[in-house]
């Protein structure tokens, strides 16, 4: 007998998706890693692109670091495990394989924006007609604030010397448009690896090639790609990069950041020199003449935050055991599954959800931008159901199924909630006024 109406068909479709999700979870070779993380009870967590969940071993690592401080006091700088004096370099060594870099090209240091300042102050050297920086209008605002200030510090006008490449659709960037902005007035380019709102993954290799053909130094903000996407920074010949560790890398709120400097630049003096960028073999000579470490470590400024950095040690060990290539494959499968459900079942009346993230796997990072006119209130309804997304204006529900701890069953739970919130108009219970943190 033929069924009538769309509701039974929708139920059949979700049943098939649910059956498929169970199969995929059974076949998932990475499913055991989920047990290594603290997941809030009865919660589906889809916000790992803003703040990753804590590894269970992170608390032990923090207690260990505290114990060393308690028992060794200042002796921990050399007797800690690892010695605090070399902690930034040790974490850089562990991070480097994920970024396609040599161990001495990566170091833990500062915060994302501090690292931007440290690197841009080094590599932005306007001269003659080459005075401009190329960025993009979809970039995370903090990067733009910092670039404007770097231009002002050089005595130039950001309105004339900061070129923001336009988006054709308000969601994504076209690499050809970016390359077209690379002319002989440009001194430096700074671009995101993955766009924070739409999740578009830029072709970093192509952009490096285009920039270098025009003698332009180029760097990347990898905050939304590090830990989600394999990189080959050295192979691509990128000049520099920086990223945070509290998103996909699960270092914890405010955990320290990382930076990358291509070894061909090791002989350069950092634009912002500081105590921990000094040659470690002579750091305590207390010379007033700065001697750079001669590695990426030369771009450190201040003392590493030992306690907050300690939680990164178990997280990076988990990544080493899982393998970034395997994690990428699962991430793509999770985001593809989510987009397939939304396209197939939730894009038509009365739901009207749409996808703002590229479908092409080579152009997609680790999260999905689900768009809806009521995105803010839908996010509040999801959180009430203990499904944790985040919101980005004007109409984006960001969903990040993180390969280390998300399941395909989680995707089903999210999709069913998105459907039910519209079916019963649940979002109408929430105020359209946004909170300070979204």
PDB file of C-alpha atoms in Angstrom, residues 51-168:
ATOM      1  CA  UNK A  51      36.483  24.870  22.748  1.00  0.00           C
ATOM      2  CA  UNK A  52      37.544  21.241  22.635  1.00  0.00           C
ATOM      3  CA  UNK A  53      36.566  18.789  25.343  1.00  0.00           C
ATOM      4  CA  UNK A  54      39.124  17.861  28.020  1.00  0.00           C
ATOM      5  CA  UNK A  55      41.091  14.627  27.697  1.00  0.00           C
ATOM      6  CA  UNK A  56      40.677  12.573  30.865  1.00  0.00           C
ATOM      7  CA  UNK A  57      44.454  12.607  31.236  1.00  0.00           C
ATOM      8  CA  UNK A  58      44.535  16.418  31.220  1.00  0.00           C
ATOM      9  CA  UNK A  59      43.634  16.641  34.895  1.00  0.00           C
ATOM     10  CA  UNK A  60      46.419  14.224  35.788  1.00  0.00           C
ATOM     11  CA  UNK A  61      48.891  16.209  33.674  1.00  0.00           C
ATOM     12  CA  UNK A  62      47.883  19.425  35.430  1.00  0.00           C
ATOM     13  CA  UNK A  63      48.197  17.780  38.840  1.00  0.00           C
ATOM     14  CA  UNK A  64      51.621  16.455  37.845  1.00  0.00           C
ATOM     15  CA  UNK A  65      52.810  19.927  36.824  1.00  0.00           C
ATOM     16  CA  UNK A  66      51.421  21.372  40.038  1.00  0.00           C
ATOM     17  CA  UNK A  67      53.121  18.605  41.993  1.00  0.00           C
ATOM     18  CA  UNK A  68      56.456  19.448  40.391  1.00  0.00           C
ATOM     19  CA  UNK A  69      55.977  23.085  41.327  1.00  0.00           C
ATOM     20  CA  UNK A  70      55.014  22.081  44.865  1.00  0.00           C
ATOM     21  CA  UNK A  71      57.875  19.615  45.368  1.00  0.00           C
ATOM     22  CA  UNK A  72      60.674  21.118  43.275  1.00  0.00           C
ATOM     23  CA  UNK A  73      59.809  24.802  43.300  1.00  0.00           C
ATOM     24  CA  UNK A  74      62.251  26.585  40.988  1.00  0.00           C
ATOM     25  CA  UNK A  75      64.039  23.276  40.364  1.00  0.00           C
ATOM     26  CA  UNK A  76      61.228  22.301  37.992  1.00  0.00           C
ATOM     27  CA  UNK A  77      62.738  24.455  35.279  1.00  0.00           C
ATOM     28  CA  UNK A  78      65.392  21.799  34.700  1.00  0.00           C
ATOM     29  CA  UNK A  79      64.167  18.787  36.710  1.00  0.00           C
ATOM     30  CA  UNK A  80      60.525  18.774  35.604  1.00  0.00           C
ATOM     31  CA  UNK A  81      59.315  16.070  33.242  1.00  0.00           C
ATOM     32  CA  UNK A  82      59.633  17.473  30.674  1.00  0.00           C
ATOM     33  CA  UNK A  83      61.848  20.307  31.988  1.00  0.00           C
ATOM     34  CA  UNK A  84      59.846  23.511  32.017  1.00  0.00           C
ATOM     35  CA  UNK A  85      62.748  25.361  30.429  1.00  0.00           C
ATOM     36  CA  UNK A  86      62.312  23.301  27.242  1.00  0.00           C
ATOM     37  CA  UNK A  87      58.529  22.777  27.424  1.00  0.00           C
ATOM     38  CA  UNK A  88      57.656  25.174  24.578  1.00  0.00           C
ATOM     39  CA  UNK A  89      60.076  23.438  22.231  1.00  0.00           C
ATOM     40  CA  UNK A  90      58.950  19.976  23.349  1.00  0.00           C
ATOM     41  CA  UNK A  91      55.322  20.797  22.603  1.00  0.00           C
ATOM     42  CA  UNK A  92      56.369  22.303  19.274  1.00  0.00           C
ATOM     43  CA  UNK A  93      58.147  19.060  18.417  1.00  0.00           C
ATOM     44  CA  UNK A  94      55.002  17.060  19.186  1.00  0.00           C
ATOM     45  CA  UNK A  95      52.810  19.489  17.223  1.00  0.00           C
ATOM     46  CA  UNK A  96      55.043  19.722  14.131  1.00  0.00           C
ATOM     47  CA  UNK A  97      54.017  16.468  12.354  1.00  0.00           C
ATOM     48  CA  UNK A  98      50.366  17.535  12.230  1.00  0.00           C
ATOM     49  CA  UNK A  99      51.407  20.765  10.531  1.00  0.00           C
ATOM     50  CA  UNK A 100      53.832  19.205   8.073  1.00  0.00           C
ATOM     51  CA  UNK A 101      56.819  20.936   9.636  1.00  0.00           C
ATOM     52  CA  UNK A 102      60.194  20.063  11.105  1.00  0.00           C
ATOM     53  CA  UNK A 103      60.437  19.963  14.883  1.00  0.00           C
ATOM     54  CA  UNK A 104      62.424  23.204  15.099  1.00  0.00           C
ATOM     55  CA  UNK A 105      59.968  25.102  12.863  1.00  0.00           C
ATOM     56  CA  UNK A 106      57.152  24.983  15.461  1.00  0.00           C
ATOM     57  CA  UNK A 107      57.068  26.265  19.018  1.00  0.00           C
ATOM     58  CA  UNK A 108      54.393  26.822  21.636  1.00  0.00           C
ATOM     59  CA  UNK A 109      54.174  30.498  22.454  1.00  0.00           C
ATOM     60  CA  UNK A 110      51.828  33.214  23.611  1.00  0.00           C
ATOM     61  CA  UNK A 111      48.325  33.484  22.216  1.00  0.00           C
ATOM     62  CA  UNK A 112      47.019  33.555  18.677  1.00  0.00           C
ATOM     63  CA  UNK A 113      46.939  37.320  18.290  1.00  0.00           C
ATOM     64  CA  UNK A 114      50.229  37.855  20.125  1.00  0.00           C
ATOM     65  CA  UNK A 115      51.824  35.421  17.671  1.00  0.00           C
ATOM     66  CA  UNK A 116      50.243  37.290  14.773  1.00  0.00           C
ATOM     67  CA  UNK A 117      51.856  40.491  16.036  1.00  0.00           C
ATOM     68  CA  UNK A 118      55.216  38.800  16.599  1.00  0.00           C
ATOM     69  CA  UNK A 119      55.263  37.322  13.102  1.00  0.00           C
ATOM     70  CA  UNK A 120      53.776  40.219  11.140  1.00  0.00           C
ATOM     71  CA  UNK A 121      56.090  42.682  12.871  1.00  0.00           C
ATOM     72  CA  UNK A 122      58.937  40.548  11.507  1.00  0.00           C
ATOM     73  CA  UNK A 123      57.728  39.865   7.993  1.00  0.00           C
ATOM     74  CA  UNK A 124      55.849  43.059   7.150  1.00  0.00           C
ATOM     75  CA  UNK A 125      58.608  45.353   5.951  1.00  0.00           C
ATOM     76  CA  UNK A 126      57.029  47.948   3.653  1.00  0.00           C
ATOM     77  CA  UNK A 127      59.462  49.479   1.213  1.00  0.00           C
ATOM     78  CA  UNK A 128      59.029  51.651  -1.867  1.00  0.00           C
ATOM     79  CA  UNK A 129      55.673  50.897  -3.462  1.00  0.00           C
ATOM     80  CA  UNK A 130      55.376  47.588  -1.572  1.00  0.00           C
ATOM     81  CA  UNK A 131      53.390  48.794   1.427  1.00  0.00           C
ATOM     82  CA  UNK A 132      50.161  46.769   1.402  1.00  0.00           C
ATOM     83  CA  UNK A 133      48.925  43.747   3.309  1.00  0.00           C
ATOM     84  CA  UNK A 134      46.377  41.451   1.661  1.00  0.00           C
ATOM     85  CA  UNK A 135      43.783  39.827   3.922  1.00  0.00           C
ATOM     86  CA  UNK A 136      40.083  39.112   3.382  1.00  0.00           C
ATOM     87  CA  UNK A 137      36.735  40.506   4.453  1.00  0.00           C
ATOM     88  CA  UNK A 138      35.598  37.190   5.971  1.00  0.00           C
ATOM     89  CA  UNK A 139      38.564  36.861   8.314  1.00  0.00           C
ATOM     90  CA  UNK A 140      38.197  36.648  12.070  1.00  0.00           C
ATOM     91  CA  UNK A 141      37.972  40.261  13.317  1.00  0.00           C
ATOM     92  CA  UNK A 142      40.904  39.975  15.731  1.00  0.00           C
ATOM     93  CA  UNK A 143      43.268  39.389  12.800  1.00  0.00           C
ATOM     94  CA  UNK A 144      42.041  42.538  11.085  1.00  0.00           C
ATOM     95  CA  UNK A 145      42.414  44.628  14.243  1.00  0.00           C
ATOM     96  CA  UNK A 146      45.996  43.395  14.594  1.00  0.00           C
ATOM     97  CA  UNK A 147      46.897  43.989  10.934  1.00  0.00           C
ATOM     98  CA  UNK A 148      45.539  47.523  11.094  1.00  0.00           C
ATOM     99  CA  UNK A 149      47.649  48.217  14.167  1.00  0.00           C
ATOM    100  CA  UNK A 150      50.777  46.796  12.500  1.00  0.00           C
ATOM    101  CA  UNK A 151      50.237  49.104   9.535  1.00  0.00           C
ATOM    102  CA  UNK A 152      49.808  52.086  11.854  1.00  0.00           C
ATOM    103  CA  UNK A 153      53.010  51.155  13.695  1.00  0.00           C
ATOM    104  CA  UNK A 154      54.821  51.489  10.376  1.00  0.00           C
ATOM    105  CA  UNK A 155      53.438  55.024  10.040  1.00  0.00           C
ATOM    106  CA  UNK A 156      50.986  54.059   7.284  1.00  0.00           C
ATOM    107  CA  UNK A 157      47.229  54.292   6.839  1.00  0.00           C
ATOM    108  CA  UNK A 158      45.254  51.012   7.109  1.00  0.00           C
ATOM    109  CA  UNK A 159      42.541  52.436   4.854  1.00  0.00           C
ATOM    110  CA  UNK A 160      45.078  52.660   2.052  1.00  0.00           C
ATOM    111  CA  UNK A 161      47.351  49.748   2.874  1.00  0.00           C
ATOM    112  CA  UNK A 162      45.097  46.940   4.072  1.00  0.00           C
ATOM    113  CA  UNK A 163      43.471  45.182   1.104  1.00  0.00           C
ATOM    114  CA  UNK A 164      40.507  43.002   2.072  1.00  0.00           C
ATOM    115  CA  UNK A 165      39.621  40.580  -0.704  1.00  0.00           C
ATOM    116  CA  UNK A 166      35.873  40.519  -1.268  1.00  0.00           C
ATOM    117  CA  UNK A 167      33.698  37.429  -1.092  1.00  0.00           C
ATOM    118  CA  UNK A 168      31.446  36.723  -4.044  1.00  0.00           C
TER     119      UNK A 168
END
